[in-house]
Amino acid sequence: MKGRILIIEDDREITRLLSAFLEENEYETISAMDGQEAAVKMKEENYDLVLMDLMLPYKSGKHLLEELREYSVSPVIIISAKSMMETRLEMLRIGADDYIIKPFDLNEVLVRVEVVLRRSGAVNEQQKEAVLKSGELCLFPLEHRVMYQDKEIALTLKELMLLQLFLEHPKKTFTKANLYETVWKDVYYYEDNTINVHMSNLRNKLKKAAGQDYIETVWGIGYRLKGE
């Protein structure tokens, strides 16, 4: 199989067509018919790609995408009848990797899937072997997993991105502006509680799992990885 694809679509005929066509092209497909079912499946398992409608029962595709981006960078392609440019741009800003307008051509969907998977690095074997370490703490960037010894530490996407930054630059002290502009991709205009909350949560999770501090505060400057 080339990859596992989660199809989130409340139209059974569209789901059937997509599933059959993708499986003919050597992809494994799993389906969810509404937003609540999709939210559970996204958290329970990992997928190489998500195909998602926007107008879903119980929870919209927009809310699902926002939730997914809190803990995963799995590629997402929106397939929707909403053709307004504002909607398409909003979904891309939130974190969608591509946007297909209904009605669609199945061959176009296949090409878009192949392109997004290739771009995401899902087929890059060299990246799969990459690992960042500090003592017995290991971060696997492509898999978006953090392990301490044989135990996995559950982090949100922002927490994982912060930790990856520290592990990639173990001797650097980061200011709050450095962290915000790198992880949130926005200009840091003023002191707020965003960085404090995320750093506190990250440090607490690491200490609970490992029994030690991995990140230290440099008073008046910011944060850095604690030396071994």
PDB file of C-alpha atoms in Angstrom:
ATOM      1  CA  MET A   1       0.000   0.000   0.000  1.00  0.00           C
ATOM      2  CA  LYS A   2       1.158   3.526  -0.837  1.00  0.00           C
ATOM      3  CA  GLY A   3      -0.431   5.089   2.256  1.00  0.00           C
ATOM      4  CA  ARG A   4      -3.448   5.327   4.589  1.00  0.00           C
ATOM      5  CA  ILE A   5      -6.045   7.964   3.720  1.00  0.00           C
ATOM      6  CA  LEU A   6      -8.911   9.077   5.956  1.00  0.00           C
ATOM      7  CA  ILE A   7     -11.945  10.209   3.928  1.00  0.00           C
ATOM      8  CA  ILE A   8     -14.279  12.526   5.888  1.00  0.00           C
ATOM      9  CA  GLU A   9     -17.461  12.937   3.856  1.00  0.00           C
ATOM     10  CA  ASP A  10     -21.160  12.636   4.716  1.00  0.00           C
ATOM     11  CA  ASP A  11     -22.249  11.760   1.163  1.00  0.00           C
ATOM     12  CA  ARG A  12     -22.090   7.963   0.959  1.00  0.00           C
ATOM     13  CA  GLU A  13     -21.852   7.895  -2.835  1.00  0.00           C
ATOM     14  CA  ILE A  14     -18.898  10.296  -2.905  1.00  0.00           C
ATOM     15  CA  THR A  15     -17.203   8.280  -0.155  1.00  0.00           C
ATOM     16  CA  ARG A  16     -17.778   5.059  -2.104  1.00  0.00           C
ATOM     17  CA  LEU A  17     -16.356   6.550  -5.318  1.00  0.00           C
ATOM     18  CA  LEU A  18     -13.271   7.990  -3.621  1.00  0.00           C
ATOM     19  CA  SER A  19     -12.586   4.831  -1.624  1.00  0.00           C
ATOM     20  CA  ALA A  20     -12.939   2.502  -4.609  1.00  0.00           C
ATOM     21  CA  PHE A  21     -10.775   4.681  -6.874  1.00  0.00           C
ATOM     22  CA  LEU A  22      -8.010   5.228  -4.317  1.00  0.00           C
ATOM     23  CA  GLU A  23      -7.931   1.547  -3.378  1.00  0.00           C
ATOM     24  CA  GLU A  24      -7.602   0.674  -7.077  1.00  0.00           C
ATOM     25  CA  ASN A  25      -4.498   2.869  -6.989  1.00  0.00           C
ATOM     26  CA  GLU A  26      -3.013   1.011  -3.994  1.00  0.00           C
ATOM     27  CA  TYR A  27      -4.078   3.286  -1.132  1.00  0.00           C
ATOM     28  CA  GLU A  28      -5.767   2.042   2.032  1.00  0.00           C
ATOM     29  CA  THR A  29      -8.857   4.098   2.868  1.00  0.00           C
ATOM     30  CA  ILE A  30     -10.804   4.618   6.088  1.00  0.00           C
ATOM     31  CA  SER A  31     -13.998   6.671   6.147  1.00  0.00           C
ATOM     32  CA  ALA A  32     -15.895   8.855   8.616  1.00  0.00           C
ATOM     33  CA  MET A  33     -19.411  10.088   7.897  1.00  0.00           C
ATOM     34  CA  ASP A  34     -19.645  13.004  10.338  1.00  0.00           C
ATOM     35  CA  GLY A  35     -17.482  15.417  12.313  1.00  0.00           C
ATOM     36  CA  GLN A  36     -17.695  13.602  15.640  1.00  0.00           C
ATOM     37  CA  GLU A  37     -16.687  10.237  14.170  1.00  0.00           C
ATOM     38  CA  ALA A  38     -13.859  11.928  12.261  1.00  0.00           C
ATOM     39  CA  ALA A  39     -12.512  13.668  15.394  1.00  0.00           C
ATOM     40  CA  VAL A  40     -12.273  10.312  17.192  1.00  0.00           C
ATOM     41  CA  LYS A  41     -10.604   8.534  14.271  1.00  0.00           C
ATOM     42  CA  MET A  42      -8.056  11.323  13.774  1.00  0.00           C
ATOM     43  CA  LYS A  43      -6.942  11.078  17.404  1.00  0.00           C
ATOM     44  CA  GLU A  44      -6.960   7.296  17.610  1.00  0.00           C
ATOM     45  CA  GLU A  45      -4.796   6.592  14.554  1.00  0.00           C
ATOM     46  CA  ASN A  46      -2.231   8.180  12.258  1.00  0.00           C
ATOM     47  CA  TYR A  47      -2.954   8.771   8.577  1.00  0.00           C
ATOM     48  CA  ASP A  48      -0.679   9.666   5.702  1.00  0.00           C
ATOM     49  CA  LEU A  49      -3.325  12.058   4.378  1.00  0.00           C
ATOM     50  CA  VAL A  50      -6.851  13.305   5.158  1.00  0.00           C
ATOM     51  CA  LEU A  51      -9.479  14.114   2.497  1.00  0.00           C
ATOM     52  CA  MET A  52     -12.082  16.310   4.171  1.00  0.00           C
ATOM     53  CA  ASP A  53     -15.408  17.909   3.272  1.00  0.00           C
ATOM     54  CA  LEU A  54     -16.301  21.183   5.018  1.00  0.00           C
ATOM     55  CA  MET A  55     -20.059  20.827   5.535  1.00  0.00           C
ATOM     56  CA  LEU A  56     -20.384  17.905   7.957  1.00  0.00           C
ATOM     57  CA  PRO A  57     -22.947  16.902  10.610  1.00  0.00           C
ATOM     58  CA  TYR A  58     -22.129  17.670  14.279  1.00  0.00           C
ATOM     59  CA  LYS A  59     -18.737  19.306  13.638  1.00  0.00           C
ATOM     60  CA  SER A  60     -17.613  21.247  10.568  1.00  0.00           C
ATOM     61  CA  GLY A  61     -14.524  20.534   8.516  1.00  0.00           C
ATOM     62  CA  LYS A  62     -13.103  23.876   9.589  1.00  0.00           C
ATOM     63  CA  HIS A  63     -13.318  22.915  13.275  1.00  0.00           C
ATOM     64  CA  LEU A  64     -11.846  19.489  12.545  1.00  0.00           C
ATOM     65  CA  LEU A  65      -8.906  21.067  10.734  1.00  0.00           C
ATOM     66  CA  GLU A  66      -8.286  23.507  13.585  1.00  0.00           C
ATOM     67  CA  GLU A  67      -8.343  20.637  16.108  1.00  0.00           C
ATOM     68  CA  LEU A  68      -6.058  18.454  13.984  1.00  0.00           C
ATOM     69  CA  ARG A  69      -3.482  21.212  13.674  1.00  0.00           C
ATOM     70  CA  GLU A  70      -3.206  21.355  17.476  1.00  0.00           C
ATOM     71  CA  TYR A  71      -1.514  17.947  17.542  1.00  0.00           C
ATOM     72  CA  SER A  72      -0.632  16.844  14.003  1.00  0.00           C
ATOM     73  CA  VAL A  73       0.831  18.058  10.723  1.00  0.00           C
ATOM     74  CA  SER A  74      -0.691  15.229   8.670  1.00  0.00           C
ATOM     75  CA  PRO A  75      -1.474  16.626   5.205  1.00  0.00           C
ATOM     76  CA  VAL A  76      -5.094  17.620   4.561  1.00  0.00           C
ATOM     77  CA  ILE A  77      -6.872  18.152   1.246  1.00  0.00           C
ATOM     78  CA  ILE A  78     -10.253  19.882   1.431  1.00  0.00           C
ATOM     79  CA  ILE A  79     -12.878  18.648  -1.062  1.00  0.00           C
ATOM     80  CA  SER A  80     -15.842  21.021  -0.966  1.00  0.00           C
ATOM     81  CA  ALA A  81     -18.644  22.560  -3.015  1.00  0.00           C
ATOM     82  CA  LYS A  82     -17.745  25.927  -1.451  1.00  0.00           C
ATOM     83  CA  SER A  83     -15.936  27.724  -4.260  1.00  0.00           C
ATOM     84  CA  MET A  84     -15.547  31.226  -2.789  1.00  0.00           C
ATOM     85  CA  MET A  85     -11.948  32.410  -2.799  1.00  0.00           C
ATOM     86  CA  GLU A  86     -12.281  33.651   0.803  1.00  0.00           C
ATOM     87  CA  THR A  87     -13.176  30.145   2.008  1.00  0.00           C
ATOM     88  CA  ARG A  88     -10.336  28.533   0.075  1.00  0.00           C
ATOM     89  CA  LEU A  89      -7.777  31.017   1.413  1.00  0.00           C
ATOM     90  CA  GLU A  90      -9.070  30.650   4.983  1.00  0.00           C
ATOM     91  CA  MET A  91      -8.683  26.858   4.889  1.00  0.00           C
ATOM     92  CA  LEU A  92      -5.152  27.165   3.515  1.00  0.00           C
ATOM     93  CA  ARG A  93      -4.277  29.659   6.268  1.00  0.00           C
ATOM     94  CA  ILE A  94      -5.656  27.333   8.961  1.00  0.00           C
ATOM     95  CA  GLY A  95      -3.500  24.502   7.710  1.00  0.00           C
ATOM     96  CA  ALA A  96      -4.990  22.737   4.670  1.00  0.00           C
ATOM     97  CA  ASP A  97      -2.423  21.619   2.097  1.00  0.00           C
ATOM     98  CA  ASP A  98      -4.717  21.786  -0.928  1.00  0.00           C
ATOM     99  CA  TYR A  99      -8.328  22.568  -1.891  1.00  0.00           C
ATOM    100  CA  ILE A 100     -10.430  20.763  -4.529  1.00  0.00           C
ATOM    101  CA  ILE A 101     -13.822  22.117  -5.629  1.00  0.00           C
ATOM    102  CA  LYS A 102     -16.788  19.779  -6.209  1.00  0.00           C
ATOM    103  CA  PRO A 103     -17.692  18.374  -8.654  1.00  0.00           C
ATOM    104  CA  PHE A 104     -14.214  16.899  -9.128  1.00  0.00           C
ATOM    105  CA  ASP A 105     -12.429  14.550 -11.492  1.00  0.00           C
ATOM    106  CA  LEU A 106     -11.132  11.400  -9.793  1.00  0.00           C
ATOM    107  CA  ASN A 107      -7.864  11.521 -11.719  1.00  0.00           C
ATOM    108  CA  GLU A 108      -7.296  15.076 -10.503  1.00  0.00           C
ATOM    109  CA  VAL A 109      -7.862  13.925  -6.918  1.00  0.00           C
ATOM    110  CA  LEU A 110      -5.283  11.164  -7.401  1.00  0.00           C
ATOM    111  CA  VAL A 111      -2.682  13.587  -8.770  1.00  0.00           C
ATOM    112  CA  ARG A 112      -3.317  16.079  -5.948  1.00  0.00           C
ATOM    113  CA  VAL A 113      -2.941  13.266  -3.388  1.00  0.00           C
ATOM    114  CA  GLU A 114       0.358  12.149  -4.930  1.00  0.00           C
ATOM    115  CA  VAL A 115       1.709  15.714  -5.044  1.00  0.00           C
ATOM    116  CA  VAL A 116       0.749  16.532  -1.435  1.00  0.00           C
ATOM    117  CA  LEU A 117       2.203  13.257  -0.145  1.00  0.00           C
ATOM    118  CA  ARG A 118       5.425  13.841  -2.040  1.00  0.00           C
ATOM    119  CA  ARG A 119       5.629  17.429  -0.786  1.00  0.00           C
ATOM    120  CA  SER A 120       4.943  16.395   2.815  1.00  0.00           C
ATOM    121  CA  GLY A 121       7.941  14.093   2.803  1.00  0.00           C
ATOM    122  CA  ALA A 122       5.906  10.953   3.448  1.00  0.00           C
ATOM    123  CA  VAL A 123       7.964   9.121   0.833  1.00  0.00           C
ATOM    124  CA  ASN A 124      11.339  10.387   2.003  1.00  0.00           C
ATOM    125  CA  GLU A 125      13.060   7.428   3.629  1.00  0.00           C
ATOM    126  CA  GLN A 126      15.998   9.506   4.792  1.00  0.00           C
ATOM    127  CA  GLN A 127      13.741  11.755   6.829  1.00  0.00           C
ATOM    128  CA  LYS A 128      12.121   8.742   8.479  1.00  0.00           C
ATOM    129  CA  GLU A 129      15.443   7.919  10.095  1.00  0.00           C
ATOM    130  CA  ALA A 130      15.966  11.423  11.499  1.00  0.00           C
ATOM    131  CA  VAL A 131      15.908  11.742  15.275  1.00  0.00           C
ATOM    132  CA  LEU A 132      16.748  14.596  17.657  1.00  0.00           C
ATOM    133  CA  LYS A 133      18.059  13.641  21.097  1.00  0.00           C
ATOM    134  CA  SER A 134      18.903  15.037  24.491  1.00  0.00           C
ATOM    135  CA  GLY A 135      19.932  12.279  26.843  1.00  0.00           C
ATOM    136  CA  GLU A 136      17.176   9.671  26.736  1.00  0.00           C
ATOM    137  CA  LEU A 137      14.646  12.124  25.301  1.00  0.00           C
ATOM    138  CA  CYS A 138      14.060  11.497  21.571  1.00  0.00           C
ATOM    139  CA  LEU A 139      12.008  13.461  19.043  1.00  0.00           C
ATOM    140  CA  PHE A 140      11.148  11.904  15.675  1.00  0.00           C
ATOM    141  CA  PRO A 141      10.336  14.907  13.427  1.00  0.00           C
ATOM    142  CA  LEU A 142       8.659  13.071  10.551  1.00  0.00           C
ATOM    143  CA  GLU A 143       6.494  10.935  12.825  1.00  0.00           C
ATOM    144  CA  HIS A 144       5.755  13.859  15.186  1.00  0.00           C
ATOM    145  CA  ARG A 145       6.475  11.662  18.199  1.00  0.00           C
ATOM    146  CA  VAL A 146       8.427  12.290  21.392  1.00  0.00           C
ATOM    147  CA  MET A 147       9.750   9.388  23.460  1.00  0.00           C
ATOM    148  CA  TYR A 148      11.471   9.149  26.809  1.00  0.00           C
ATOM    149  CA  GLN A 149      13.055   5.699  27.086  1.00  0.00           C
ATOM    150  CA  ASP A 150      10.197   3.455  25.866  1.00  0.00           C
ATOM    151  CA  LYS A 151       7.361   5.818  26.842  1.00  0.00           C
ATOM    152  CA  GLU A 152       5.665   8.202  24.409  1.00  0.00           C
ATOM    153  CA  ILE A 153       4.978  11.753  25.595  1.00  0.00           C
ATOM    154  CA  ALA A 154       1.749  13.270  24.244  1.00  0.00           C
ATOM    155  CA  LEU A 155       2.421  16.853  23.079  1.00  0.00           C
ATOM    156  CA  THR A 156       0.311  19.328  21.142  1.00  0.00           C
ATOM    157  CA  LEU A 157       1.662  20.426  17.772  1.00  0.00           C
ATOM    158  CA  LYS A 158       2.889  23.769  19.146  1.00  0.00           C
ATOM    159  CA  GLU A 159       4.619  22.052  22.089  1.00  0.00           C
ATOM    160  CA  LEU A 160       6.302  19.630  19.719  1.00  0.00           C
ATOM    161  CA  MET A 161       7.470  22.486  17.474  1.00  0.00           C
ATOM    162  CA  LEU A 162       8.907  24.335  20.471  1.00  0.00           C
ATOM    163  CA  LEU A 163      10.768  21.240  21.678  1.00  0.00           C
ATOM    164  CA  GLN A 164      12.105  20.571  18.186  1.00  0.00           C
ATOM    165  CA  LEU A 165      13.471  24.108  18.052  1.00  0.00           C
ATOM    166  CA  PHE A 166      15.366  23.630  21.320  1.00  0.00           C
ATOM    167  CA  LEU A 167      16.735  20.230  20.255  1.00  0.00           C
ATOM    168  CA  GLU A 168      17.884  21.581  16.886  1.00  0.00           C
ATOM    169  CA  HIS A 169      19.731  24.463  18.596  1.00  0.00           C
ATOM    170  CA  PRO A 170      20.851  23.042  21.963  1.00  0.00           C
ATOM    171  CA  LYS A 171      23.193  25.925  22.843  1.00  0.00           C
ATOM    172  CA  LYS A 172      20.963  28.817  21.813  1.00  0.00           C
ATOM    173  CA  THR A 173      18.926  30.960  24.206  1.00  0.00           C
ATOM    174  CA  PHE A 174      15.586  31.884  22.621  1.00  0.00           C
ATOM    175  CA  THR A 175      13.702  35.058  23.468  1.00  0.00           C
ATOM    176  CA  LYS A 176       9.905  34.943  23.546  1.00  0.00           C
ATOM    177  CA  ALA A 177       9.920  36.891  20.281  1.00  0.00           C
ATOM    178  CA  ASN A 178      12.214  34.257  18.695  1.00  0.00           C
ATOM    179  CA  LEU A 179       9.893  31.443  19.746  1.00  0.00           C
ATOM    180  CA  TYR A 180       6.657  33.181  18.739  1.00  0.00           C
ATOM    181  CA  GLU A 181       7.872  34.291  15.331  1.00  0.00           C
ATOM    182  CA  THR A 182       9.365  30.865  14.527  1.00  0.00           C
ATOM    183  CA  VAL A 183       6.536  28.624  15.785  1.00  0.00           C
ATOM    184  CA  TRP A 184       3.472  30.842  15.296  1.00  0.00           C
ATOM    185  CA  LYS A 185       4.820  32.427  12.079  1.00  0.00           C
ATOM    186  CA  ASP A 186       3.675  35.884  13.136  1.00  0.00           C
ATOM    187  CA  VAL A 187       5.206  39.116  14.419  1.00  0.00           C
ATOM    188  CA  TYR A 188       5.579  39.322  18.212  1.00  0.00           C
ATOM    189  CA  TYR A 189       4.188  42.776  19.013  1.00  0.00           C
ATOM    190  CA  TYR A 190       3.741  42.657  22.781  1.00  0.00           C
ATOM    191  CA  GLU A 191       4.053  40.537  25.901  1.00  0.00           C
ATOM    192  CA  ASP A 192       1.116  38.181  26.321  1.00  0.00           C
ATOM    193  CA  ASN A 193       0.563  34.828  27.998  1.00  0.00           C
ATOM    194  CA  THR A 194       0.748  32.596  24.908  1.00  0.00           C
ATOM    195  CA  ILE A 195       4.413  31.630  25.187  1.00  0.00           C
ATOM    196  CA  ASN A 196       4.253  31.305  28.989  1.00  0.00           C
ATOM    197  CA  VAL A 197       1.327  28.869  28.860  1.00  0.00           C
ATOM    198  CA  HIS A 198       2.794  26.668  26.124  1.00  0.00           C
ATOM    199  CA  MET A 199       6.260  26.621  27.710  1.00  0.00           C
ATOM    200  CA  SER A 200       4.815  25.771  31.122  1.00  0.00           C
ATOM    201  CA  ASN A 201       2.761  22.908  29.680  1.00  0.00           C
ATOM    202  CA  LEU A 202       5.728  21.570  27.707  1.00  0.00           C
ATOM    203  CA  ARG A 203       8.095  21.683  30.682  1.00  0.00           C
ATOM    204  CA  ASN A 204       5.567  20.041  32.989  1.00  0.00           C
ATOM    205  CA  LYS A 205       4.934  17.186  30.539  1.00  0.00           C
ATOM    206  CA  LEU A 206       8.645  16.551  30.050  1.00  0.00           C
ATOM    207  CA  LYS A 207       9.344  16.617  33.778  1.00  0.00           C
ATOM    208  CA  LYS A 208       6.427  14.294  34.537  1.00  0.00           C
ATOM    209  CA  ALA A 209       7.692  11.756  32.004  1.00  0.00           C
ATOM    210  CA  ALA A 210      11.424  12.027  32.648  1.00  0.00           C
ATOM    211  CA  GLY A 211      11.626  13.212  36.241  1.00  0.00           C
ATOM    212  CA  GLN A 212      13.887  16.095  35.288  1.00  0.00           C
ATOM    213  CA  ASP A 213      13.863  19.522  33.657  1.00  0.00           C
ATOM    214  CA  TYR A 214      14.882  19.698  30.013  1.00  0.00           C
ATOM    215  CA  ILE A 215      14.279  23.405  29.443  1.00  0.00           C
ATOM    216  CA  GLU A 216      15.492  26.187  31.698  1.00  0.00           C
ATOM    217  CA  THR A 217      14.618  29.853  32.038  1.00  0.00           C
ATOM    218  CA  VAL A 218      17.357  32.404  31.420  1.00  0.00           C
ATOM    219  CA  TRP A 219      16.016  35.294  33.476  1.00  0.00           C
ATOM    220  CA  GLY A 220      15.524  38.502  31.530  1.00  0.00           C
ATOM    221  CA  ILE A 221      16.246  36.796  28.206  1.00  0.00           C
ATOM    222  CA  GLY A 222      14.161  33.680  27.508  1.00  0.00           C
ATOM    223  CA  TYR A 223      14.604  29.903  27.432  1.00  0.00           C
ATOM    224  CA  ARG A 224      17.188  27.321  26.412  1.00  0.00           C
ATOM    225  CA  LEU A 225      17.746  23.586  26.480  1.00  0.00           C
ATOM    226  CA  LYS A 226      19.190  22.562  29.821  1.00  0.00           C
ATOM    227  CA  GLY A 227      22.727  21.192  29.561  1.00  0.00           C
ATOM    228  CA  GLU A 228      23.233  17.537  30.409  1.00  0.00           C
TER     229      GLU A 228
END
